[in-house]
Amino acid sequence: MTEKQKQNLIRIVITSVIMIALNFIEVDGMFRFTLYIIPYFIIGHDILIKAVKGVKNRQPFDENLLMAIATLGAIALALYRSGDYVEAIAVMLFYQIGEWFQSYAVGKSRKDIADLMDIAPDYANMENGDGQLEQVDPDDVEIGSVIVVKPGERVPIDGIVMEGHSTLNTAALTGESLPRDVEPGKEIISGSINLTGLLKVRTTKEFGESTASKILELIEDAGSRKSKSEEFITKFARVYTPIVVWAAIALAVLPPVALTVMDSEPMWGEWLYRALTFLIISCPCALVISIPLSFFAGLGAASRHGILVKGSNYMETLSETKTVVFDKTGTLTKGTFSVVAIHPEKLDENQLLHLAAHVERYSSHPIALSLLEAYPNEKDDCLVENTEEIAGRGIRANINGDVVCVGNYRMMEDLGVEWKPCEHTGTIVHVAINGEYEGHIVVSDTPKPHSKEAIKALKAQGIRETVMLTGDAKAVADVVAAELGLDQVRSDLLPQDKVSEVEKLLAGKRSEDEALAFVGDGINDAPVLSRADIGIAMGAMGSDAAIEAADVVLMDDDPFKIATAIRVSRKCLRIVKENIWFAIGIKVLVLVAGALGFASMWAAIFADVGVAVLAILNAMRCMYISN
Amino acid sequence: MKKTYKIDVDCANCAAKMEDAANKVDGVKAASVNFMALKMKVEFEDGVEPNDVMKNVLADCRKVEPDCEIFFE
C-alpha cells in the first residue's frame, strides 16, 4: 500500500465510524446539518477541490465535478426536505471506497505481474583483484568480462561458460521444467536459474541487451499496442460521460416542465434526484480500468509459459485463429537428419553402419553427419584411405583394403551393382563393397516428440485447418503429414511459393474475423511470418532475428506450445468480453431504472463502484491460466 | 529521437487524457501512454530539446490530471 492509499483508507474508516455514531444521535435542523457536514468534508474534500480545478481548466466532464454536483445536490435536497444526509455522504463514501479499491487492485496486479516476471536479477558477481567475489550492478559489466554464478542464483547476463558444470532451470523463460546441462563452451542466457554447480561465465552481451532484459522490455511494450477492444473502450468512454451528463440535465428539466405544461405536479425535487443519480453512474471507470488490466495480466501469464505475445492486438488476433500453417523442417521436424533404418544384405547392421561411417569421415554433408552421429566410435583402428567424393553420386574409400562405395542409386548403377529399393520414405544411402551390393541405410528428418500431440490438441481446440508447407519432395512430405495428422500439405515449394500458398489460404477464409497463423523458425520465414495474420516464431531462445520478425515468440521449440498460446489468448479475450458486457449492461440497466424512479442513489453507486470492483477481480483471473 | 519516461497516474481514463494532451504539445511527434506499465513513450520532432518539451508536456498533463507525475531529467 502506498502512502496515499494508507491515508485514504484512514479517511474511509474514520468517516464510516462517524456515520455509524451519528446514527445514534437524535438531532434536528441546522445542528444536524452541521454534524453531518463533518464526515462529508473528511471524505469528500479532495473531490471538491479537484472539481473546482477541473472547472478552472475547462474539463467539465470530469468525474470529480460530477460527483461533487451529485452529492452537493443531494445534500441540498436533504436540507430542503427530509433531513436525511446519510445517502449523500454514503454516496461519497462508497465512491472513495471504489477509487481506493481500484488503486489497490491495479497496484497489486502490477506487482504480481512484475513478480511473475522477476527474471532479471539486480546484481552480478565478479572476482576482484584479491580473488574475492563482489556484487556489482549488472549494467556496469562490460562485454567479455567474467562473472560468477553461484548455485541457486539467477544468471544475470548472457554469456559462454568458461569453467564449471551445472544444470540450469529455464522455467522462467520457456515454461519448461526440464533442466538443461551446461559445461564449458556452452552458451547460457540470463533469466535461467543455476541449480547445481558454480559457473564462471564470459559475458557476450550487455545487461540491457541480454535475453531476460529484452523479454521484460517486450512485455512492457506489448501493453502499448492497443487491441481493438481497448480502442473500442477508449472511444466509448469519450462519448459515454457527455451523453449521460446531458441526459441528466434533460432528466432534471424536461419532465417537470412537461408536467407543468400538462397542469400536473412538476415534482422538481423528484426529477432532480433522478438526475443526480444519473451523474453518479456517469463514470466509465470499470471498463476503462479492467480491460487493459485483463490484457496486461494475460500477457504476463503467457510469458510464464514461455510465450511472448508482442501486443494486446496480437493476443486478440491469436484468439481468433482458425487456421494454422506450419513450416516443416525445424518446426514440426527436428531439422537434422538421423538414421532411421539399416537394411543390410548379409552383414550385421552395425557392421554396415560402421563401414559407411568410415567412408563419410571427412564429409560435412548433413547425411554424413547423421551417419557419424549414429556411429559415434568412428575414430577406431580401421585403415581408411583414398577417400574420394564423386559429385552427384556419393563417396568411395578404401577401408582395410576393401573398396567401399556409399551413395545414391545412381552411384550403384554406375558401378553396375543391382540395388534394392526401400519402403521407408526418406533418403536412401546405398552401400557397395568390392562391387557387391551390401544393403542400404535410410536417413530421414524425424518429427519432434510432441508434434503429433500438438496437432491433435489444435484440432481439439476447434482449429479448422492445419496445413504444412515444405520445400521437401512430395513423397516425404506426404508421409510426415499423414503421420502427424495434418489436414493439408503442400510440398516442393520454393520460398516465394510459400508466400503465395499462404495468400491462397487467406483468400479462402470464411470471414474477416478468422485469423490465419503461420508457425516457422524465424529467420528464413520472415516474409511468410509478416503475411500471415499472426506470425509465430519457435525456438527463439537467444535468437534476436526471430523475435524481431514474429508477432508471437515461443521461447522453446515445442510445437505443443502453439495450442497453449491459443488457449491463453482465448481465455483472456473471453474475460475481456465478459467485463465489457457486464459493465455496460449493469450501467444501462441502472440508468433506465434511475430514470424511471426505481433506483436510489445507493443503487447508482453500486452500479459504479460494485461493477468496477467485480470487473477488476474478473480481470485478475487472466493471470492464472494453467497448463 | 524516442525516449521512455516513468510516470505516475491514478486511473486509466486519466492516462488516456494524458496521452491526448501530450500529443498536442509542440515538439512532440507522437506520444503513447502505457497505463499498466506506468510508462510514457515520446517521439520528439527533430531539433528539439527533450527536457524543455517534457516540461510543457507535464504542465499540460497537470491541467487534465492534477495528480499526475512524469519523471524526467
XYZ file of C-alpha atoms in Angstrom, chain A residues 111-411:
301
model
C 3.298 -6.081 -8.520
C 2.034 -9.635 -9.042
C 2.792 -9.490 -12.732
C 6.176 -7.942 -12.052
C 6.942 -10.746 -9.590
C 5.865 -13.272 -12.168
C 8.346 -11.737 -14.494
C 11.092 -11.213 -11.991
C 13.605 -12.947 -14.155
C 16.412 -10.447 -14.219
C 18.493 -10.259 -11.027
C 19.776 -6.910 -9.896
C 23.358 -7.867 -9.222
C 26.219 -9.803 -10.765
C 29.181 -11.444 -9.032
C 32.642 -10.525 -10.212
C 36.033 -11.512 -8.899
C 38.027 -8.541 -7.779
C 41.801 -8.282 -7.555
C 42.069 -10.421 -4.398
C 40.049 -13.265 -5.863
C 37.096 -12.314 -3.652
C 33.623 -12.139 -5.053
C 31.915 -8.785 -5.039
C 28.426 -7.877 -6.102
C 28.230 -5.275 -8.833
C 25.478 -3.553 -10.783
C 24.892 -5.728 -13.841
C 24.706 -2.617 -16.020
C 28.356 -1.980 -15.281
C 29.579 -5.341 -16.552
C 31.318 -4.960 -19.902
C 31.122 -7.496 -22.712
C 33.881 -10.050 -22.338
C 34.104 -9.825 -18.562
C 33.942 -12.909 -16.422
C 31.120 -13.191 -13.939
C 30.480 -15.910 -11.397
C 27.088 -17.503 -10.906
C 26.681 -19.463 -7.704
C 24.277 -22.377 -7.336
C 20.784 -21.066 -6.610
C 21.403 -17.716 -8.276
C 19.857 -16.408 -11.451
C 22.107 -15.811 -14.416
C 22.244 -12.021 -14.849
C 23.830 -11.665 -18.295
C 24.051 -13.791 -21.462
C 27.409 -15.468 -21.973
C 29.507 -18.562 -22.561
C 30.544 -20.922 -19.777
C 34.295 -20.771 -19.091
C 34.515 -23.070 -16.116
C 32.148 -25.310 -14.277
C 29.494 -27.935 -14.886
C 25.924 -27.435 -13.819
C 22.280 -27.766 -14.687
C 20.073 -24.779 -15.424
C 16.386 -24.259 -14.809
C 14.945 -22.314 -17.713
C 11.351 -22.444 -16.485
C 11.009 -18.692 -16.118
C 11.877 -18.210 -19.760
C 10.327 -21.148 -21.513
C 7.837 -22.633 -19.095
C 9.819 -25.878 -19.457
C 10.751 -27.501 -16.198
C 13.253 -29.893 -17.776
C 16.700 -28.764 -16.657
C 19.496 -28.236 -19.159
C 23.039 -29.401 -18.623
C 25.812 -26.928 -19.264
C 29.554 -27.265 -19.483
C 32.445 -25.089 -20.691
C 31.803 -23.798 -24.179
C 28.034 -23.829 -23.888
C 26.024 -20.624 -24.178
C 23.753 -19.682 -21.338
C 21.179 -16.947 -21.218
C 20.104 -14.575 -18.498
C 16.988 -15.388 -16.551
C 17.787 -19.055 -16.078
C 18.500 -20.305 -12.565
C 21.784 -22.058 -11.903
C 20.985 -25.198 -9.997
C 23.921 -27.353 -9.003
C 27.448 -26.125 -9.753
C 29.425 -22.902 -9.644
C 29.822 -21.367 -13.083
C 32.286 -18.839 -14.432
C 30.804 -17.144 -17.442
C 32.325 -14.811 -20.011
C 29.635 -12.329 -20.969
C 28.727 -11.914 -24.628
C 26.198 -9.120 -24.231
C 25.488 -6.176 -22.009
C 22.867 -6.465 -19.299
C 20.289 -4.401 -21.165
C 20.759 -6.470 -24.324
C 20.618 -9.818 -22.553
C 17.693 -12.126 -23.090
C 15.935 -11.545 -19.761
C 16.026 -7.757 -20.130
C 14.777 -7.946 -23.693
C 11.912 -10.182 -22.695
C 10.865 -7.764 -19.955
C 11.056 -4.865 -22.362
C 8.984 -6.761 -24.886
C 6.231 -7.469 -22.389
C 6.102 -3.897 -21.166
C 5.962 -2.587 -24.692
C 3.298 -5.080 -25.539
C 0.893 -3.144 -23.367
C 1.366 -0.113 -25.589
C -0.015 -1.834 -28.631
C -3.732 -1.460 -28.163
C -6.152 -4.145 -29.146
C -9.423 -3.486 -30.924
C -11.261 -3.994 -27.628
C -9.155 -1.371 -25.914
C -9.680 1.103 -28.720
C -13.399 0.494 -28.551
C -13.381 1.205 -24.827
C -11.447 4.452 -25.299
C -13.907 5.676 -27.893
C -16.841 4.541 -25.788
C -15.532 6.285 -22.677
C -15.117 9.526 -24.583
C -18.769 9.687 -25.571
C -20.383 7.899 -22.629
C -19.803 10.549 -19.979
C -21.010 13.553 -22.005
C -24.085 11.636 -23.118
C -25.009 10.674 -19.559
C -24.461 14.217 -18.285
C -26.669 15.753 -20.963
C -29.237 13.075 -20.268
C -29.081 14.036 -16.604
C -29.712 17.677 -17.380
C -32.583 16.720 -19.656
C -33.970 14.471 -16.946
C -33.818 17.260 -14.401
C -35.521 19.820 -16.591
C -37.747 18.308 -19.258
C -40.163 16.110 -17.303
C -41.035 18.781 -14.709
C -41.568 21.320 -17.495
C -43.730 18.856 -19.389
C -45.709 18.068 -16.270
C -46.276 21.765 -15.549
C -47.494 22.289 -19.077
C -49.888 19.428 -18.588
C -51.137 21.068 -15.387
C -49.718 18.332 -13.182
C -47.469 18.398 -10.170
C -43.982 19.177 -11.575
C -42.110 17.311 -8.845
C -38.883 19.243 -9.392
C -37.330 17.623 -6.392
C -38.065 14.108 -7.570
C -36.687 14.666 -11.063
C -33.663 16.473 -9.695
C -32.948 13.475 -7.513
C -33.159 11.160 -10.504
C -30.886 13.412 -12.498
C -28.324 13.394 -9.709
C -28.471 9.606 -9.714
C -27.541 9.719 -13.388
C -24.483 11.791 -12.654
C -23.214 9.184 -10.277
C -23.295 6.464 -12.906
C -21.599 8.671 -15.453
C -18.080 7.375 -14.917
C -16.950 4.507 -17.177
C -14.126 3.626 -14.807
C -14.937 -0.068 -14.544
C -14.444 -0.589 -18.233
C -11.513 1.701 -18.685
C -9.523 0.033 -15.937
C -10.471 -3.587 -16.273
C -9.826 -4.059 -19.974
C -6.158 -3.010 -20.063
C -5.692 -4.900 -16.807
C -7.046 -8.082 -18.383
C -4.666 -7.819 -21.310
C -1.716 -6.995 -19.139
C -2.435 -9.959 -16.897
C -2.884 -12.182 -19.946
C 0.419 -11.086 -21.447
C 2.151 -11.807 -18.151
C 0.528 -15.210 -17.814
C 1.536 -16.139 -21.351
C 5.166 -15.220 -20.732
C 5.162 -17.515 -17.748
C 4.595 -20.309 -20.257
C 7.453 -19.093 -22.421
C 5.032 -17.497 -24.900
C 5.842 -13.880 -25.672
C 2.993 -12.000 -27.298
C 4.177 -8.701 -28.644
C 0.982 -6.742 -28.262
C -2.566 -6.827 -26.918
C -3.749 -6.667 -30.520
C -1.836 -9.872 -31.285
C -3.363 -11.531 -28.242
C -6.738 -10.661 -29.698
C -5.941 -11.961 -33.194
C -4.430 -15.115 -31.731
C -7.718 -15.937 -30.031
C -9.489 -15.706 -33.398
C -7.186 -18.232 -35.081
C -8.956 -20.860 -37.109
C -6.186 -21.956 -39.493
C -2.625 -22.869 -38.572
C 0.052 -23.194 -41.239
C 3.332 -24.877 -40.336
C 6.726 -24.866 -41.894
C 8.071 -28.433 -41.852
C 11.781 -28.545 -41.344
C 12.810 -27.245 -37.987
C 9.235 -26.516 -36.937
C 7.368 -29.808 -36.983
C 10.518 -31.863 -37.521
C 13.844 -31.674 -35.796
C 15.585 -30.281 -38.871
C 18.501 -32.624 -38.602
C 18.767 -35.966 -40.350
C 19.026 -39.157 -38.343
C 19.446 -42.766 -39.238
C 16.024 -44.351 -39.288
C 16.671 -47.839 -40.582
C 19.580 -50.083 -41.606
C 18.868 -52.848 -44.112
C 21.981 -54.920 -44.771
C 22.086 -57.850 -47.214
C 24.459 -60.171 -45.409
C 26.401 -58.101 -42.947
C 25.377 -57.218 -39.453
C 23.507 -53.877 -39.143
C 26.245 -52.421 -37.007
C 28.945 -53.520 -39.437
C 27.205 -51.848 -42.361
C 26.846 -48.646 -40.386
C 30.468 -48.910 -39.257
C 31.813 -49.052 -42.782
C 29.504 -46.339 -44.082
C 30.566 -44.049 -41.262
C 34.231 -44.522 -42.116
C 33.619 -43.599 -45.724
C 31.814 -40.442 -44.638
C 34.553 -39.495 -42.184
C 35.702 -36.381 -43.952
C 32.371 -35.175 -45.259
C 30.292 -32.406 -43.723
C 27.132 -33.179 -45.647
C 24.072 -33.467 -43.335
C 23.649 -37.101 -44.369
C 27.257 -37.813 -43.492
C 26.756 -36.120 -40.149
C 23.769 -38.312 -39.400
C 25.759 -41.456 -40.160
C 28.614 -40.271 -37.993
C 26.178 -39.421 -35.227
C 24.701 -42.911 -35.372
C 28.152 -44.458 -35.119
C 29.992 -42.420 -32.508
C 33.117 -44.582 -32.258
C 34.127 -43.931 -35.828
C 37.670 -42.995 -34.866
C 38.872 -46.546 -34.346
C 41.803 -48.575 -35.666
C 40.418 -49.295 -39.130
C 42.534 -48.188 -42.049
C 40.659 -45.529 -44.010
C 42.417 -44.438 -47.217
C 41.856 -42.859 -50.624
C 38.605 -41.139 -49.738
C 37.147 -39.722 -52.933
C 33.937 -37.786 -53.393
C 32.092 -38.379 -56.656
C 29.841 -35.426 -57.382
C 26.162 -36.201 -57.559
C 26.785 -39.784 -56.577
C 28.483 -40.330 -53.220
C 31.826 -41.174 -51.684
C 34.258 -44.022 -52.203
C 37.033 -45.077 -49.835
C 39.361 -47.938 -49.010
C 38.561 -49.454 -45.654
C 41.052 -52.083 -44.514
C 41.812 -52.810 -48.157
C 38.178 -53.117 -49.272
C 36.665 -50.632 -51.725
C 33.546 -49.313 -50.107
C 31.137 -47.079 -52.008
C 28.414 -45.146 -50.179
C 25.980 -43.127 -52.270
C 22.664 -42.820 -54.083
C 21.108 -45.233 -56.569
C 22.910 -43.549 -59.436
C 26.213 -44.463 -57.878
